[in-house]
mmCIF file of C-alpha atoms in Angstrom:
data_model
loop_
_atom_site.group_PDB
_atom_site.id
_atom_site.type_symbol
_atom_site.label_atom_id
_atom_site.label_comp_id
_atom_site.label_asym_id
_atom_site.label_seq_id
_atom_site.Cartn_x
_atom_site.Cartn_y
_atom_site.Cartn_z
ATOM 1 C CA UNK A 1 -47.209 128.602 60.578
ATOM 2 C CA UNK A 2 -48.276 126.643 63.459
ATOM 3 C CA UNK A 3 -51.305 125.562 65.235
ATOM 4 C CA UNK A 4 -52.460 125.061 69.027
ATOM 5 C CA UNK A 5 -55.847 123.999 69.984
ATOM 6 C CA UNK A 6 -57.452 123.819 73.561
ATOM 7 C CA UNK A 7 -59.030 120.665 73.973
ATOM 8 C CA UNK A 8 -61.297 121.624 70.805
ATOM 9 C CA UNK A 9 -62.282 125.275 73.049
ATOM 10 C CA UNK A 10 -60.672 127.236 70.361
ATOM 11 C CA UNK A 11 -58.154 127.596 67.553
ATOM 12 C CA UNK A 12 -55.196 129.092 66.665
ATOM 13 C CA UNK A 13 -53.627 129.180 63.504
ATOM 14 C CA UNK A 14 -50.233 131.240 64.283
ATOM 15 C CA UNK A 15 -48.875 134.155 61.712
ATOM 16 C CA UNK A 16 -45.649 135.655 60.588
ATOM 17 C CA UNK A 17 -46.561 139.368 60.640
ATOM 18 C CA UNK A 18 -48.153 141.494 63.252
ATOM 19 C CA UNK A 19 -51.655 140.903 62.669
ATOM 20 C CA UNK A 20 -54.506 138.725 64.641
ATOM 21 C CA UNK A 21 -57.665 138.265 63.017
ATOM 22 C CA UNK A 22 -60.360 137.141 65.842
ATOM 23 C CA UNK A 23 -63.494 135.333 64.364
ATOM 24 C CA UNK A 24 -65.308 135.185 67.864
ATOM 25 C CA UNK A 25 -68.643 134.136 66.628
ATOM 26 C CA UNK A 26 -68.241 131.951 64.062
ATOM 27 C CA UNK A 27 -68.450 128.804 66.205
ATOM 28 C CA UNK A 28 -71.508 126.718 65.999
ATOM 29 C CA UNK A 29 -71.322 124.003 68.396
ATOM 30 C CA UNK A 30 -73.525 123.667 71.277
ATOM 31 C CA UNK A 31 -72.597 121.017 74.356
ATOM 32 C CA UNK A 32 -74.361 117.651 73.985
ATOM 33 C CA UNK A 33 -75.102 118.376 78.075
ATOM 34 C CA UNK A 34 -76.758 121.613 77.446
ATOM 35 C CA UNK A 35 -79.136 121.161 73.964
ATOM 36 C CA UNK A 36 -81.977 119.672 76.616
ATOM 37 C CA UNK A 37 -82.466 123.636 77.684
ATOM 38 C CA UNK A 38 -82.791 125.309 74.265
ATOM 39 C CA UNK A 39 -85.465 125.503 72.147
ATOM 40 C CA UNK A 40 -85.231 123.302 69.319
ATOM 41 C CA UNK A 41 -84.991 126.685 67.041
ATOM 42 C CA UNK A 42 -82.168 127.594 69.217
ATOM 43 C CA UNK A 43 -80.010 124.346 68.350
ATOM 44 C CA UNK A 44 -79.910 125.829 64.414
ATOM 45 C CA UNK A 45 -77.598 128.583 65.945
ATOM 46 C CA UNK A 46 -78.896 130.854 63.503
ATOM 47 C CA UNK A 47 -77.102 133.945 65.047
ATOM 48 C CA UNK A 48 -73.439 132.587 63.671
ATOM 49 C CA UNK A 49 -71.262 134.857 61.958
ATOM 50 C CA UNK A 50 -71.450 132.409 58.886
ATOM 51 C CA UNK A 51 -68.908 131.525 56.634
ATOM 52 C CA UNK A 52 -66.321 133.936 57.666
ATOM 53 C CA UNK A 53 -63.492 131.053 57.160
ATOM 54 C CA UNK A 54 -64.360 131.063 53.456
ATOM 55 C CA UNK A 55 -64.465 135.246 53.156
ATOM 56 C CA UNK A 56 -61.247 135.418 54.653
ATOM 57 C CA UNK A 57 -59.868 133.015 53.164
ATOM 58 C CA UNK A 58 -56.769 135.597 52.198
ATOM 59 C CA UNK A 59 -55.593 135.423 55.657
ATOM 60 C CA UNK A 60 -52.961 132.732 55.000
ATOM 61 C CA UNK A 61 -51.611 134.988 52.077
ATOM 62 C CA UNK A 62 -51.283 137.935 54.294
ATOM 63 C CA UNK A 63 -49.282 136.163 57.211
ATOM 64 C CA UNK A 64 -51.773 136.615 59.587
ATOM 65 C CA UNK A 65 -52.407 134.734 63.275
ATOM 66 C CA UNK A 66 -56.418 133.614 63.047
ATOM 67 C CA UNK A 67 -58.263 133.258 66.376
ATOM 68 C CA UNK A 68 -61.591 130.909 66.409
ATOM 69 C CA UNK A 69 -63.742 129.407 68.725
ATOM 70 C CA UNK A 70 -65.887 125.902 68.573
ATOM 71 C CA UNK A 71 -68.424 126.992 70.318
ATOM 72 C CA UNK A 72 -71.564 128.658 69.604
ATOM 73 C CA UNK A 73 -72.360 132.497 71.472
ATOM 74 C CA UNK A 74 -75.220 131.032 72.498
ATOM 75 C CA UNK A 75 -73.193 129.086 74.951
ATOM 76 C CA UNK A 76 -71.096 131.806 76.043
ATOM 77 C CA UNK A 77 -70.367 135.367 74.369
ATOM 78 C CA UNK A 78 -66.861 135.557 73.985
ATOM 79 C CA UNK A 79 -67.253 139.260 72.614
ATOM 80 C CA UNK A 80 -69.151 140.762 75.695
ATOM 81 C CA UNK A 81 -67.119 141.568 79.141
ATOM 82 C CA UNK A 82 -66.888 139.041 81.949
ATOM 83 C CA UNK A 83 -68.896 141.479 84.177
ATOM 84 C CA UNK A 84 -71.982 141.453 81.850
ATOM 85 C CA UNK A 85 -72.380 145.193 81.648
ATOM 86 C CA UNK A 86 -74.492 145.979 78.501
ATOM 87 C CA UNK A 87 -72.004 146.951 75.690
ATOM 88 C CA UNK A 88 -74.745 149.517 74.193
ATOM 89 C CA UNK A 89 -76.701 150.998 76.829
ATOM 90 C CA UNK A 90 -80.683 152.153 76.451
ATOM 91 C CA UNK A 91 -80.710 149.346 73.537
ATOM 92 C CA UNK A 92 -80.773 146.196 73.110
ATOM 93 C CA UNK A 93 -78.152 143.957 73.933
ATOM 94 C CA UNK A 94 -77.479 140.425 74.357
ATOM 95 C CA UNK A 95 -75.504 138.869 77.428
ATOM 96 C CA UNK A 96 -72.481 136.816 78.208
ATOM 97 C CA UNK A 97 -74.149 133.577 78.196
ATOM 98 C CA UNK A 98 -77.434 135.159 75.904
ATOM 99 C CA UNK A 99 -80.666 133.824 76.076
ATOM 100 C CA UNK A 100 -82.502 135.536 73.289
ATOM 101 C CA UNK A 101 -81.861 134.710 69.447
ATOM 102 C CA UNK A 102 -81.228 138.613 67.479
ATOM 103 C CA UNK A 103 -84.983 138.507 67.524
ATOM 104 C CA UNK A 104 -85.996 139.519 70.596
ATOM 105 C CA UNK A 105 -87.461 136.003 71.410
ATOM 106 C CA UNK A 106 -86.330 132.824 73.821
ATOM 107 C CA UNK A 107 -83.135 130.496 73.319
ATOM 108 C CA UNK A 108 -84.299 128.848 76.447
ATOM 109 C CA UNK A 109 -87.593 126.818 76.927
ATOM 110 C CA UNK A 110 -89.100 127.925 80.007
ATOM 111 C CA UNK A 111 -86.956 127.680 83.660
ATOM 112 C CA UNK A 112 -84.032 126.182 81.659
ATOM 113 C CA UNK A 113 -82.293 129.893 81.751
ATOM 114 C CA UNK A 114 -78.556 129.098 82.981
ATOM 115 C CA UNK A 115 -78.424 130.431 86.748
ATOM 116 C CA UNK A 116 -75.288 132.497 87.934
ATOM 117 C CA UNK A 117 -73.408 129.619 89.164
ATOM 118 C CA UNK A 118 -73.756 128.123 85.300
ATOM 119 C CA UNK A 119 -73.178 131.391 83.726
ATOM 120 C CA UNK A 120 -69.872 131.729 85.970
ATOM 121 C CA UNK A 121 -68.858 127.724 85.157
ATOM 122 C CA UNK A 122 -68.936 128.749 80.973
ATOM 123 C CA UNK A 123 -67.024 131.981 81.653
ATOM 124 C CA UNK A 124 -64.208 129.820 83.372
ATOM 125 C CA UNK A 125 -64.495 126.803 80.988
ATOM 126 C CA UNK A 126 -65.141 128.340 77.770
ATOM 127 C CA UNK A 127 -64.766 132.412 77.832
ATOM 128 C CA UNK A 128 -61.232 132.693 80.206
ATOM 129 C CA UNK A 129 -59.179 130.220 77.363
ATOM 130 C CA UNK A 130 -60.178 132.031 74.531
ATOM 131 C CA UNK A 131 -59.122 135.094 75.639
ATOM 132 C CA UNK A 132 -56.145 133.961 77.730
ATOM 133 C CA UNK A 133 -55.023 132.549 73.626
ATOM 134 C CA UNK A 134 -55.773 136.108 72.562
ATOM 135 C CA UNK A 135 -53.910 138.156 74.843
ATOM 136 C CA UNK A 136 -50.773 135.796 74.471
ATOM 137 C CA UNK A 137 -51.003 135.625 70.709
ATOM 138 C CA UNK A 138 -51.067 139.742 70.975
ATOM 139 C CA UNK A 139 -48.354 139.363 73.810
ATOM 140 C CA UNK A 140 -46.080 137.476 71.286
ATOM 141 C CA UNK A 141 -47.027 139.517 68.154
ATOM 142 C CA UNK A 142 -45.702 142.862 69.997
ATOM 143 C CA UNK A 143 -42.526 141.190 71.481
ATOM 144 C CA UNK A 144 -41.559 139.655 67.807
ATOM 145 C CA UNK A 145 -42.709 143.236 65.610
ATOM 146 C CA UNK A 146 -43.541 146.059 68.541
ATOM 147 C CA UNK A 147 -46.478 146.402 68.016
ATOM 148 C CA UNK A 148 -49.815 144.257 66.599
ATOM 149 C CA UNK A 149 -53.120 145.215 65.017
ATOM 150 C CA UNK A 150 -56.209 143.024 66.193
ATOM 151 C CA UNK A 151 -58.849 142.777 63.467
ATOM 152 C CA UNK A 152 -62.279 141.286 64.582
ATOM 153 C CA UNK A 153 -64.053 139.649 62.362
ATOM 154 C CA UNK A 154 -68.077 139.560 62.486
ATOM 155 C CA UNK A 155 -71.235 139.285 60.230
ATOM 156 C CA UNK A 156 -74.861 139.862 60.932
ATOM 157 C CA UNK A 157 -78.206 139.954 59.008
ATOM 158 C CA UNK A 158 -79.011 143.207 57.693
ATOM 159 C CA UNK A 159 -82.318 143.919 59.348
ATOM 160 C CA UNK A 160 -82.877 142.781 62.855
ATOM 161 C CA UNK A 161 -85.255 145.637 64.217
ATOM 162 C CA UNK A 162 -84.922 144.227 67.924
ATOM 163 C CA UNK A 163 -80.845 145.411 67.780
ATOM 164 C CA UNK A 164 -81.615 148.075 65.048
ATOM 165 C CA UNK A 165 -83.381 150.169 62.771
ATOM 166 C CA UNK A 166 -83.929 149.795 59.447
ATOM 167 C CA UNK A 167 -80.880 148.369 57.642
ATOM 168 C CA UNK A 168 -77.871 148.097 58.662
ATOM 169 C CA UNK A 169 -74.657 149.490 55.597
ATOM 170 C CA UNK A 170 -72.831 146.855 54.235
ATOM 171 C CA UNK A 171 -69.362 147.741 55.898
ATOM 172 C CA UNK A 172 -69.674 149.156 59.693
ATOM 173 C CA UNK A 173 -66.581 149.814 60.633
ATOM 174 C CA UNK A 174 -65.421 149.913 64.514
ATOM 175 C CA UNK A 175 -62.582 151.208 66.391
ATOM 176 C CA UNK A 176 -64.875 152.547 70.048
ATOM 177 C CA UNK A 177 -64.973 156.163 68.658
ATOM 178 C CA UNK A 178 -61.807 155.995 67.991
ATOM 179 C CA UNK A 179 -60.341 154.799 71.503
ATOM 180 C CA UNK A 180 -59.185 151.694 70.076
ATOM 181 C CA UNK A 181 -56.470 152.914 67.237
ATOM 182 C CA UNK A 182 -54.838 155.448 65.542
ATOM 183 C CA UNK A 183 -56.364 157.857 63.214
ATOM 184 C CA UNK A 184 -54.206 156.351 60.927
ATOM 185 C CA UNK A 185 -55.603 153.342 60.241
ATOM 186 C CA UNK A 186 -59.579 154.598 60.680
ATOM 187 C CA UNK A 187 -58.253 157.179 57.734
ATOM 188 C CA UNK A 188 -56.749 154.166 55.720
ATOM 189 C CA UNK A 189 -60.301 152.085 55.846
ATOM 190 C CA UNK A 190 -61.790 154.509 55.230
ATOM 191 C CA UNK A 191 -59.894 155.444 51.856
ATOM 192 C CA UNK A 192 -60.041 151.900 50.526
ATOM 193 C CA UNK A 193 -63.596 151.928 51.567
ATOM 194 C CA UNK A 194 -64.356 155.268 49.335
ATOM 195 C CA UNK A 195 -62.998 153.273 45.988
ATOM 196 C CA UNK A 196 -65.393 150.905 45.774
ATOM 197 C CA UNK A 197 -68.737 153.719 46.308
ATOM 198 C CA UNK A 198 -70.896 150.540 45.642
ATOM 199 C CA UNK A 199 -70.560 149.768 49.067
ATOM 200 C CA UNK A 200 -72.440 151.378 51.926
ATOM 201 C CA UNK A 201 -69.970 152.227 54.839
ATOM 202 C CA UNK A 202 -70.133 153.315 58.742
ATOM 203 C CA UNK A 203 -67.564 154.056 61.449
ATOM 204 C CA UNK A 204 -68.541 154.115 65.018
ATOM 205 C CA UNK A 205 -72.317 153.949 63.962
ATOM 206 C CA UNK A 206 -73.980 151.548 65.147
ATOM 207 C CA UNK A 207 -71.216 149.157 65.937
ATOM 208 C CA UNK A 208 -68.613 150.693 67.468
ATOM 209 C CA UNK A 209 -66.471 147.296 68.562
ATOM 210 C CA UNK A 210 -67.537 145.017 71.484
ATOM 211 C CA UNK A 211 -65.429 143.845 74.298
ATOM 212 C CA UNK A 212 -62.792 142.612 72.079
ATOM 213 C CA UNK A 213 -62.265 145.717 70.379
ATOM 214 C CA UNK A 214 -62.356 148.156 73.446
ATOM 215 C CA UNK A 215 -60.632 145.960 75.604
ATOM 216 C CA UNK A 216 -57.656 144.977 73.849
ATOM 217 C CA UNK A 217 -57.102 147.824 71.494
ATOM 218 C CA UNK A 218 -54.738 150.352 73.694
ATOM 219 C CA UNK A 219 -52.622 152.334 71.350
ATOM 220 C CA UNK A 220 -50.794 153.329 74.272
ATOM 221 C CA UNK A 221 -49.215 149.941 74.617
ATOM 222 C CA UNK A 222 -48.816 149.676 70.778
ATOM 223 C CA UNK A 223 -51.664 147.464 70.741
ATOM 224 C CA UNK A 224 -54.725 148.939 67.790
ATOM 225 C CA UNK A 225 -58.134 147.099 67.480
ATOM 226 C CA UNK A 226 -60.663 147.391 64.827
ATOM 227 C CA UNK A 227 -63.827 145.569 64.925
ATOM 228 C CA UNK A 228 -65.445 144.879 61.280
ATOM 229 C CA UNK A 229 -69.175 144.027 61.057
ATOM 230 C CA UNK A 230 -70.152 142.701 57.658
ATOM 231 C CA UNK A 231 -73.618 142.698 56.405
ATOM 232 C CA UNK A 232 -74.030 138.891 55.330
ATOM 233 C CA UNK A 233 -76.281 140.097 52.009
ATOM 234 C CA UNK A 234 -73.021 140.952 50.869
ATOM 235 C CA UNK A 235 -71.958 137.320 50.831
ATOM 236 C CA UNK A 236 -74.625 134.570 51.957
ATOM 237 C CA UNK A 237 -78.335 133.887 52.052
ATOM 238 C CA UNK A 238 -79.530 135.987 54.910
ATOM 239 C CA UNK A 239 -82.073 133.308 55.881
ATOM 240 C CA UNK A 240 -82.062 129.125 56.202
ATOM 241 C CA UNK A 241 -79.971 127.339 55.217
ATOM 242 C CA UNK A 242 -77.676 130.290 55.062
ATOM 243 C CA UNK A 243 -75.660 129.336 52.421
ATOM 244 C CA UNK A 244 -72.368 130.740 51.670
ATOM 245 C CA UNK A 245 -72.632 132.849 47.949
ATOM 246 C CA UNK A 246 -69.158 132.320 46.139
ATOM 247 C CA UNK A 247 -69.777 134.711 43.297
ATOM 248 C CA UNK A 248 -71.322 137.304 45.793
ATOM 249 C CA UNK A 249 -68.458 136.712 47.865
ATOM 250 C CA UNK A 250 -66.048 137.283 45.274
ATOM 251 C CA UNK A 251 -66.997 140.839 44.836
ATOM 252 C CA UNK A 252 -66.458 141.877 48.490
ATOM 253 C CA UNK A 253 -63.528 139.706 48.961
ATOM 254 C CA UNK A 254 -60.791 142.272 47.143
ATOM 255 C CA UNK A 255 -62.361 145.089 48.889
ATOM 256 C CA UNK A 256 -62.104 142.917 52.408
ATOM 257 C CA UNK A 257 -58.184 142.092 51.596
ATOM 258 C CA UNK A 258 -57.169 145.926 50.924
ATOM 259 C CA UNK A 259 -58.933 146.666 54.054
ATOM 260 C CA UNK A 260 -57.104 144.405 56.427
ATOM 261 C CA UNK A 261 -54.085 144.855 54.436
ATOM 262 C CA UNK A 262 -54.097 148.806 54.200
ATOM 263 C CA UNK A 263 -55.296 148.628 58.096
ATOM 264 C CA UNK A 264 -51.938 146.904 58.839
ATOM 265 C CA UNK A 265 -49.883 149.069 56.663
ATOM 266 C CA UNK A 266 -51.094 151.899 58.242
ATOM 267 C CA UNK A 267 -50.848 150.559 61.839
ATOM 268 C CA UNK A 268 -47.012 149.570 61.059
ATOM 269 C CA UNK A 269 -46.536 153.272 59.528
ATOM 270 C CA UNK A 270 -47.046 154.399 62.822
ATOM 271 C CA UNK A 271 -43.989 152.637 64.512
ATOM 272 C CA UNK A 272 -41.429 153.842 61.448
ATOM 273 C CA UNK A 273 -38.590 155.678 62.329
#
């Protein structure tokens, strides 16, 4: 396996077998230049998608290429287009460069909103080389197997009434109503989903895959994306400090491996002859 990194913007830990797992939100950092503008709330990043190094920590085992970023979404939302069009619209949604926390309320004090020229310097300097590593890692997946399943990897509380009601399941699965990859491999989450009945499961509910997910996944072009948003209660304390939960974590953690795993043996089932 190899690594590449981009000036600390992102990194790449390179696979054997035609699978990229993107963790776009698990970065935390936020520029020294830019923590005068948030709220002092805003610089605990408490929107991350927590810990999801440590619940996939599999990945290696599997062969697969993983995908990360340093830097927090509330710099720059590497799963939303570059246009900014709302992802979900008539609710609510958070922007490319966001400036409210999950809550509904400010990351910004007052005035210190980034303007468009700002909005369009982060898309250049920290959007346009994570995805440029993306599309080449998929790029060189496909040209070394022909084809390549791209898994993205999220978390979120499970109650957050300003994106949702009530609460969310513990598994939502994603694949943009199916747009995004074969039946196939929707059928085969699904069926490792439905032996562990424990676990509350969606597909296409609420989250149906961001940018990411819709974007890249083109079955057409033997490219299949399925976007996986975990409750954290399944895994971590929900609230400060957010601490990762090894023996909750150890419970999910099979069920997480058969799904990635069956999702790839189902994508490559495709392409026998």
């Amino acid at each position: 396996m190899s690594q590449i990194m981009d000036e600390q913007m992102f990194s790449l830990q390179r696979g054997s077998v035609p699978l990229l797992v993107s963790m776009p939100h698990v970065g935390s950092a936020i520029p020294l230049e830019l923590q005068q503008n948030y709220t002092p709330e805003a610089l605990q990043v408490e929107d991350t998608d927590w810990h999801l190094h440590s619940l996939y920590n599999f990945l290696p085992e599997l062969g697969a290429s993983v995908l990360t970023p340093a830097y927090s979404r509330y710099v720059i939302d590497l799963n939303r287009p570059p246009d900014d069009a709302p992802m979900y619209p008539g609710a609510s949604n958070t922007e490319l460069c966001p400036t409210r926390f999950f809550s509904g309320a400010p990351l910004y004090r007052p005035g210190c909103e980034p303007a468009p020229e700002e909005r369009a310097r982060r898309r250049e300097a920290y959007w346009q080389p994570y995805h440029a590593a993306l599309l080449a890692e998929l790029e060189r997946l496909k040209a070394l197997h022909g084809f390549a399943l791209l898994w993205d990897a999220h978390s979120i509380r499970s109650q957050i009434p300003w994106l949702f009601e009530g609460r969310l399941p513990d598994l939502n699965i994603g694949t943009a109503g199916g747009a995004s990859a074969d039946p196939a491999i929707t059928a085969a989450l699904v069926r490792a989903c439905a032996a562990h009945p424990q676990r509350t499961t969606a597909v296409n509910g609420r989250f149906k895959g961001g940018y990411i997910t819709r974007h890249y996944g083109q079955p057409a072009r033997a490219v299949h994306a399925v976007q996986l948003e975990m409750c954290q209660r399944v895994y971590m304390q929900e609230t400060p400090p957010f601490a990762y939960n090894p023996a909750l974590a150890a419970q999910i953690q099979p069920l997480l491996r058969n799904m990635v795993a069956d999702a790839l043996s189902a994508c490559a089932s495709c392409y026998e002859k």
